[in-house]
Coordinates of C-alpha atoms in Angstrom, one line a residue:
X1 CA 272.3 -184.8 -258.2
X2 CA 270.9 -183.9 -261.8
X3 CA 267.7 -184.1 -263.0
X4 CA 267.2 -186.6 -265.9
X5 CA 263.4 -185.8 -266.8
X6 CA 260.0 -184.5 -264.9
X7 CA 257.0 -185.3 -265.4
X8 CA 253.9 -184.4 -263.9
X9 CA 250.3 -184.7 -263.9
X10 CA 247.1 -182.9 -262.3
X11 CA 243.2 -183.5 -262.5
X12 CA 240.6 -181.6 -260.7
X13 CA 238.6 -185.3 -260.6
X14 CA 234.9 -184.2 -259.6
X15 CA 235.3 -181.4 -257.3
X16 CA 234.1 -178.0 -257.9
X17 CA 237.1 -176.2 -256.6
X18 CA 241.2 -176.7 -257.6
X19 CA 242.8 -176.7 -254.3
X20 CA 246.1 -178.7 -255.1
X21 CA 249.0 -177.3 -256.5
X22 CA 252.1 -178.5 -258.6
X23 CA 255.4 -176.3 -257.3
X24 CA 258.3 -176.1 -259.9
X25 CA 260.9 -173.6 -259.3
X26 CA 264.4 -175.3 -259.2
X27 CA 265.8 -176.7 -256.8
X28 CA 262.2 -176.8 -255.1
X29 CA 259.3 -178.6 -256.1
X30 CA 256.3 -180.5 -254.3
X31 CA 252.6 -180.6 -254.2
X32 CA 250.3 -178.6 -251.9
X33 CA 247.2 -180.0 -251.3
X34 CA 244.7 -177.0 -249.5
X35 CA 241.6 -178.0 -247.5
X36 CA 239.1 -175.2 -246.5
X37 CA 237.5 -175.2 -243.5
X38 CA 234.0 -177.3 -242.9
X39 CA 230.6 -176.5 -244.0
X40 CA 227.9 -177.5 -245.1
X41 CA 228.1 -178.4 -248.6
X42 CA 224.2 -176.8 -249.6
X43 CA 225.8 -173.4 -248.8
X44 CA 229.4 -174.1 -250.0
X45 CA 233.2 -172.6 -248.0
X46 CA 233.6 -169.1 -247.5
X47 CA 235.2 -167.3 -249.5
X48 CA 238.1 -164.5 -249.3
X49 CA 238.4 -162.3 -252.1
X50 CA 236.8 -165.1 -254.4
X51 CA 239.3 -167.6 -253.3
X52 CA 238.2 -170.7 -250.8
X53 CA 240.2 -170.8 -247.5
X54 CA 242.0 -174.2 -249.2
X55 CA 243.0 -172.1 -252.0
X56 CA 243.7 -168.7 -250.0
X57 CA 246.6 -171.0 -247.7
X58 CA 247.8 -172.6 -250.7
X59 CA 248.4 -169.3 -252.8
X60 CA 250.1 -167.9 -249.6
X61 CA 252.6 -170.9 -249.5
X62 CA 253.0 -171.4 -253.4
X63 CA 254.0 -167.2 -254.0
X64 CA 256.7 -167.8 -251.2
X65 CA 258.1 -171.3 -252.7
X66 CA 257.8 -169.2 -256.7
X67 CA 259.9 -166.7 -255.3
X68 CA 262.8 -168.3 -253.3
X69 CA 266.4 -168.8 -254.7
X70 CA 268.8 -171.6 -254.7
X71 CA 270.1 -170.3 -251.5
X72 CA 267.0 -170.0 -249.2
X73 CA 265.8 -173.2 -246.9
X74 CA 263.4 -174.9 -247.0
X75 CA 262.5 -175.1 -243.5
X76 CA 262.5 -171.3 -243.1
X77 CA 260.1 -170.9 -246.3
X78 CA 257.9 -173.1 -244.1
X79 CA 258.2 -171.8 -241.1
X80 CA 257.7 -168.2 -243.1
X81 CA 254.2 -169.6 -245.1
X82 CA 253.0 -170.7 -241.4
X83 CA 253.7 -167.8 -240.0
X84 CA 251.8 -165.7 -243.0
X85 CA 249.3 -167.9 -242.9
X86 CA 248.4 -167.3 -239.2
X87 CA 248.4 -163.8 -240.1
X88 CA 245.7 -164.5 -242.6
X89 CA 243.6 -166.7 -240.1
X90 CA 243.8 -163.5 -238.0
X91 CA 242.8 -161.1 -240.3
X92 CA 240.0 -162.8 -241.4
X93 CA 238.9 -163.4 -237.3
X94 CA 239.1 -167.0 -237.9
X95 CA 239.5 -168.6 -234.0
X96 CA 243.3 -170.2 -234.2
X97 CA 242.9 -172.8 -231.5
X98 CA 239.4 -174.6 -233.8
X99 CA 241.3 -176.9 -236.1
X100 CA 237.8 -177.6 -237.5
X101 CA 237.7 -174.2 -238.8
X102 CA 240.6 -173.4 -240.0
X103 CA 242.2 -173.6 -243.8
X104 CA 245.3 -174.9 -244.4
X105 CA 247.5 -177.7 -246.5
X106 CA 249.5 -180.9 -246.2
X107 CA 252.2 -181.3 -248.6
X108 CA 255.2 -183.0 -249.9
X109 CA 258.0 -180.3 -250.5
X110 CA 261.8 -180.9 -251.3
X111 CA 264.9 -179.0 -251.9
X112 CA 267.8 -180.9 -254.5
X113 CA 270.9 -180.1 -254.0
X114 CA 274.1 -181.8 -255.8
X115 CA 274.2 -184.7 -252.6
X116 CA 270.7 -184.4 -251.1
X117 CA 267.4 -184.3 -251.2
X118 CA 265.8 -182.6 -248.8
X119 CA 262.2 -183.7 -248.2
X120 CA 259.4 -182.3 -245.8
X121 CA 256.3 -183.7 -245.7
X122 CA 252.8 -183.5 -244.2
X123 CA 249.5 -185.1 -243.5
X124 CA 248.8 -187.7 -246.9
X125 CA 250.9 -186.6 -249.1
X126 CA 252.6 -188.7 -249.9
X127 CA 256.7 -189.5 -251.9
X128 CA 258.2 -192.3 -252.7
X129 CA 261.9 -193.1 -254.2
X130 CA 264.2 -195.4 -255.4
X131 CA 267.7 -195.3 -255.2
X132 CA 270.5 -196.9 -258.1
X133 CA 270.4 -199.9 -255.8
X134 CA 267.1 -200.8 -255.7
X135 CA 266.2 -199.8 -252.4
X136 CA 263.2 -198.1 -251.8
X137 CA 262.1 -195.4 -249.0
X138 CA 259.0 -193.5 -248.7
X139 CA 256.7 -190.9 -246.2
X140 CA 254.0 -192.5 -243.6
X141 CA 250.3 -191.3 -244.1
X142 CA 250.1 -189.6 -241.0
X143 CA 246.2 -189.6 -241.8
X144 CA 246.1 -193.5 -241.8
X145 CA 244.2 -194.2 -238.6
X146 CA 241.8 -191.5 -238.8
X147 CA 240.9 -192.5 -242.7
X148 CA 240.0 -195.9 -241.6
X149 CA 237.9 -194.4 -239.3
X150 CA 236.3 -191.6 -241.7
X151 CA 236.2 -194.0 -244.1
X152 CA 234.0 -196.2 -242.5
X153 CA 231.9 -193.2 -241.4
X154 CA 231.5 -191.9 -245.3
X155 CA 229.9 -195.8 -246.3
X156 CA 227.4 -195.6 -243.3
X157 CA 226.5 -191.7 -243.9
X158 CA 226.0 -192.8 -247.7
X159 CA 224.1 -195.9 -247.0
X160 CA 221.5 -194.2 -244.8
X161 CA 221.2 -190.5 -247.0
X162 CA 220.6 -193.5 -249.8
X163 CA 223.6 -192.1 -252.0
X164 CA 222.6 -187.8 -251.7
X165 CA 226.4 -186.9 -251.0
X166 CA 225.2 -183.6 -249.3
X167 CA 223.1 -185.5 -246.7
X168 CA 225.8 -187.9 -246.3
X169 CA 228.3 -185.0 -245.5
X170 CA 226.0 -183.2 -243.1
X171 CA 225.7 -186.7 -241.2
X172 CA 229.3 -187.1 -241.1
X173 CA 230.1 -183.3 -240.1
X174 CA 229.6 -183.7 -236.2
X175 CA 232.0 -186.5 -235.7
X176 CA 234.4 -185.2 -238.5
X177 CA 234.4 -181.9 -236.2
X178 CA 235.6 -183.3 -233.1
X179 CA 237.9 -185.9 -235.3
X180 CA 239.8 -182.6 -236.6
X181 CA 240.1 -181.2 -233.4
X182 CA 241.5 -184.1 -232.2
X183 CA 244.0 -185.1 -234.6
X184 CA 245.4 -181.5 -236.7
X185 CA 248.7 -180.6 -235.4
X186 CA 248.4 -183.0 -232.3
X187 CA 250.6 -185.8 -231.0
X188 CA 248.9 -189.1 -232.5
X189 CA 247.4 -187.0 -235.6
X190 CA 249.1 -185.2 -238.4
X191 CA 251.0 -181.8 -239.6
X192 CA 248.5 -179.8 -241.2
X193 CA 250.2 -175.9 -242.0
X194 CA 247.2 -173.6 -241.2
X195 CA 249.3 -171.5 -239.1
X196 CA 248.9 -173.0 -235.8
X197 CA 252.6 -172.8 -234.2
X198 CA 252.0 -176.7 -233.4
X199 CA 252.7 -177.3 -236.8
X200 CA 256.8 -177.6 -236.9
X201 CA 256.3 -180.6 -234.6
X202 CA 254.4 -183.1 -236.5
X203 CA 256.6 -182.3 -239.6
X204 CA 258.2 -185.1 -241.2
X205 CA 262.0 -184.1 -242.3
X206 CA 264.4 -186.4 -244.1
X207 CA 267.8 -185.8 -246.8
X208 CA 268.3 -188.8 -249.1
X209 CA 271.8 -188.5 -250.0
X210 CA 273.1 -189.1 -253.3
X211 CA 272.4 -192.1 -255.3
X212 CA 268.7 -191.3 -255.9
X213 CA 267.3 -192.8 -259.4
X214 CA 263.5 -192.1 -258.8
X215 CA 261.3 -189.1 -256.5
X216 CA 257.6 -190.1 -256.7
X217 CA 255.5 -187.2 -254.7
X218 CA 251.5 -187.7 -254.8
X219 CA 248.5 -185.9 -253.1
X220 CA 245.8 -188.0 -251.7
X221 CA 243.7 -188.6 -254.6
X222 CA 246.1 -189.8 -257.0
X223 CA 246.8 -193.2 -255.4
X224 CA 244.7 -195.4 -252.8
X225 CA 246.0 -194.7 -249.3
X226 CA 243.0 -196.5 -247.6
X227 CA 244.5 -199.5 -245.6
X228 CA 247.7 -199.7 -247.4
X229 CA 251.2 -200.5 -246.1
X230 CA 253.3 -198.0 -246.7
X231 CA 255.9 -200.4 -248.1
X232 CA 254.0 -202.8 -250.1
X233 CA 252.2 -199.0 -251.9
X234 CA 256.2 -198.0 -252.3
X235 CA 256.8 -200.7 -254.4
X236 CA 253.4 -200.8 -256.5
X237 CA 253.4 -197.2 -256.9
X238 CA 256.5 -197.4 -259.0
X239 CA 256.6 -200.6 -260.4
X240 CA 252.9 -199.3 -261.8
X241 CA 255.7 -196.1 -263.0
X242 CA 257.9 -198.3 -264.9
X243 CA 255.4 -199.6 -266.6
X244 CA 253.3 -196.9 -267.8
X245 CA 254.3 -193.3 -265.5
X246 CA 252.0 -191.3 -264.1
X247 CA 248.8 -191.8 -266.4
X248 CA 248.5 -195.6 -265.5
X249 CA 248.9 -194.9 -261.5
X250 CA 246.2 -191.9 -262.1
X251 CA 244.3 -194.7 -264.1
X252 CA 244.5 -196.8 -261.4
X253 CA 242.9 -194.6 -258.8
X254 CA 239.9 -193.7 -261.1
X255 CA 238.9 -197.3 -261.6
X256 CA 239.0 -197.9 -258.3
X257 CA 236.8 -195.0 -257.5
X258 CA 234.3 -196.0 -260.4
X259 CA 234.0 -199.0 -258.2
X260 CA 233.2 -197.6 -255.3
X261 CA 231.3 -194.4 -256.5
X262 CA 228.3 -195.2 -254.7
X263 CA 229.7 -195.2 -251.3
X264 CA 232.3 -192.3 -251.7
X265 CA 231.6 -188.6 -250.6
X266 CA 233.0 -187.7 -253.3
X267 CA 233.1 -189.3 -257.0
X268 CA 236.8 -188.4 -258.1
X269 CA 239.5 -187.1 -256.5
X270 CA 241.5 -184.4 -256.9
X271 CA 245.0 -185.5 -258.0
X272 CA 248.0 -184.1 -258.2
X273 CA 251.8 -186.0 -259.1
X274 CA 255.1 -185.1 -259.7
X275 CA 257.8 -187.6 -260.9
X276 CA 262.1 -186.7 -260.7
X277 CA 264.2 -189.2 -262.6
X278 CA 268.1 -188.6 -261.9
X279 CA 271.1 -189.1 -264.1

């Protein structure tokens, strides 16, 4: 398959540290969306060599995926960033087996060949596609159950701290703890690469084969996962493409978070997006 046109578009939104990032390096690309390990948000993440753990995991994976060639797979370069990364979590004396502690990343990765494309996915990240005949496919939110549930745990934190996002967070931090444990790399919850060996079993692995037109791949803040049908998103997410790319489904997001700034722990988003049109 040959790529018509790519476009792409990031935003760091309202947060105070970049911990997404765009890969483009022929035949790979993706986005890698890092997450540091908790804390309290009036003493901020650590920090290793002036990097957060979120950014530290995602520089580890992003150096691998810049450097490999047309011939190297995608599953290895993985497997390889998992296994570095776990090197890293031990280096630092980081405890492997407390999920709550632990950096890491979900992401949305994919090798094109000529008659694939090979796509591995985890946690929210999210891509969708179209093919020449209309049909449309696209990744499951493997974080959809335990949003609803944080979700619903941000509005009642906000709503008693009276809108001070730092109390709101320290309210939430006890359940969110046991909610990571739970869920990161464990049957029921989601693939989250932060070198725990669980990792390769909650992956999500899938080639299109030829015949692709469209390859829509999103981090979390870029489009409004909360409650939504993966299907019925599909098709909004790019019919809201056809009629105005990228910019108008980032515009999208940010009006709904406008609306519901005051019971958000978090204003805007990071956002990251990548689009692949095919001849």
């Amino acid at each position: 398959m040959q790529i018509k046109k790519i476009n792409f578009i990031f935003d760091k939104g309202s947060v105070k540290y970049k911990e997404d990032e765009l890969i483009y390096n022929p035949p790979f690309f993706g986005i890698l969306d890092g997450s540091s390990g908790l804390y309290d948000p009036n003493i901020g993440p650590k920090l290793f060599k002036g990097l957060t753990g979120g950014q530290s995991v995602v520089k580890i994976v992003s150096d691998l995926l810049e450097r490999a060639k047309e011939v190297d797979d995608l599953g290895v370069i993985i497997e390889t960033a998992n296994k570095k990364v776990k090197d890293f979590i031990l280096e630092n004396s980081l405890p492997l087996n407390k999920s709550d502690e632990l950096p890491g990343c979900v992401f949305a990765l994919v090798k094109i060949t000529v008659n694939t494309v090979e796509l591995i996915q985890a946690g929210d990240t999210m891509a969708f596609w179209q093919m020449e005949n209309g049909n449309i496919g696209y990744t499951r939110n493997q974080l959809k159950e335990y949003d609803r549930k944080f979700n619903k745990l941000v509005e009642d934190s906000m709503e008693k701290s009276k809108g001070d996002r730092n109390k709101a967070w320290n309210l939430l931090l006890p359940e969110h703890t046991k909610q990571r444990i739970k869920n990161i790399n464990k049957k029921g919850g989601y693939a989250f690469l932060n070198g725990q060996k669980e990792l390769k079993t909650y992956l999500y692995k899938t080639k299109i084969r030829a015949g692709v037109k469209l390859l829509l791949l999103f981090s979390d803040g870029f489009i409004q996962l909360a409650g939504r049908n993966e299907k019925e998103l599909a098709k909004n997410v790019i019919k809201n493409y056809s009629l105005g790319g990228l910019k108008l489904i980032l515009e999208k997001k940010r009006l709904l978070e406008k609306d519901n700034i005051l019971r958000s722990h978090v204003e805007y988003a990071e956002a990251s997006g990548l689009a692949l049109e095919f001849n």
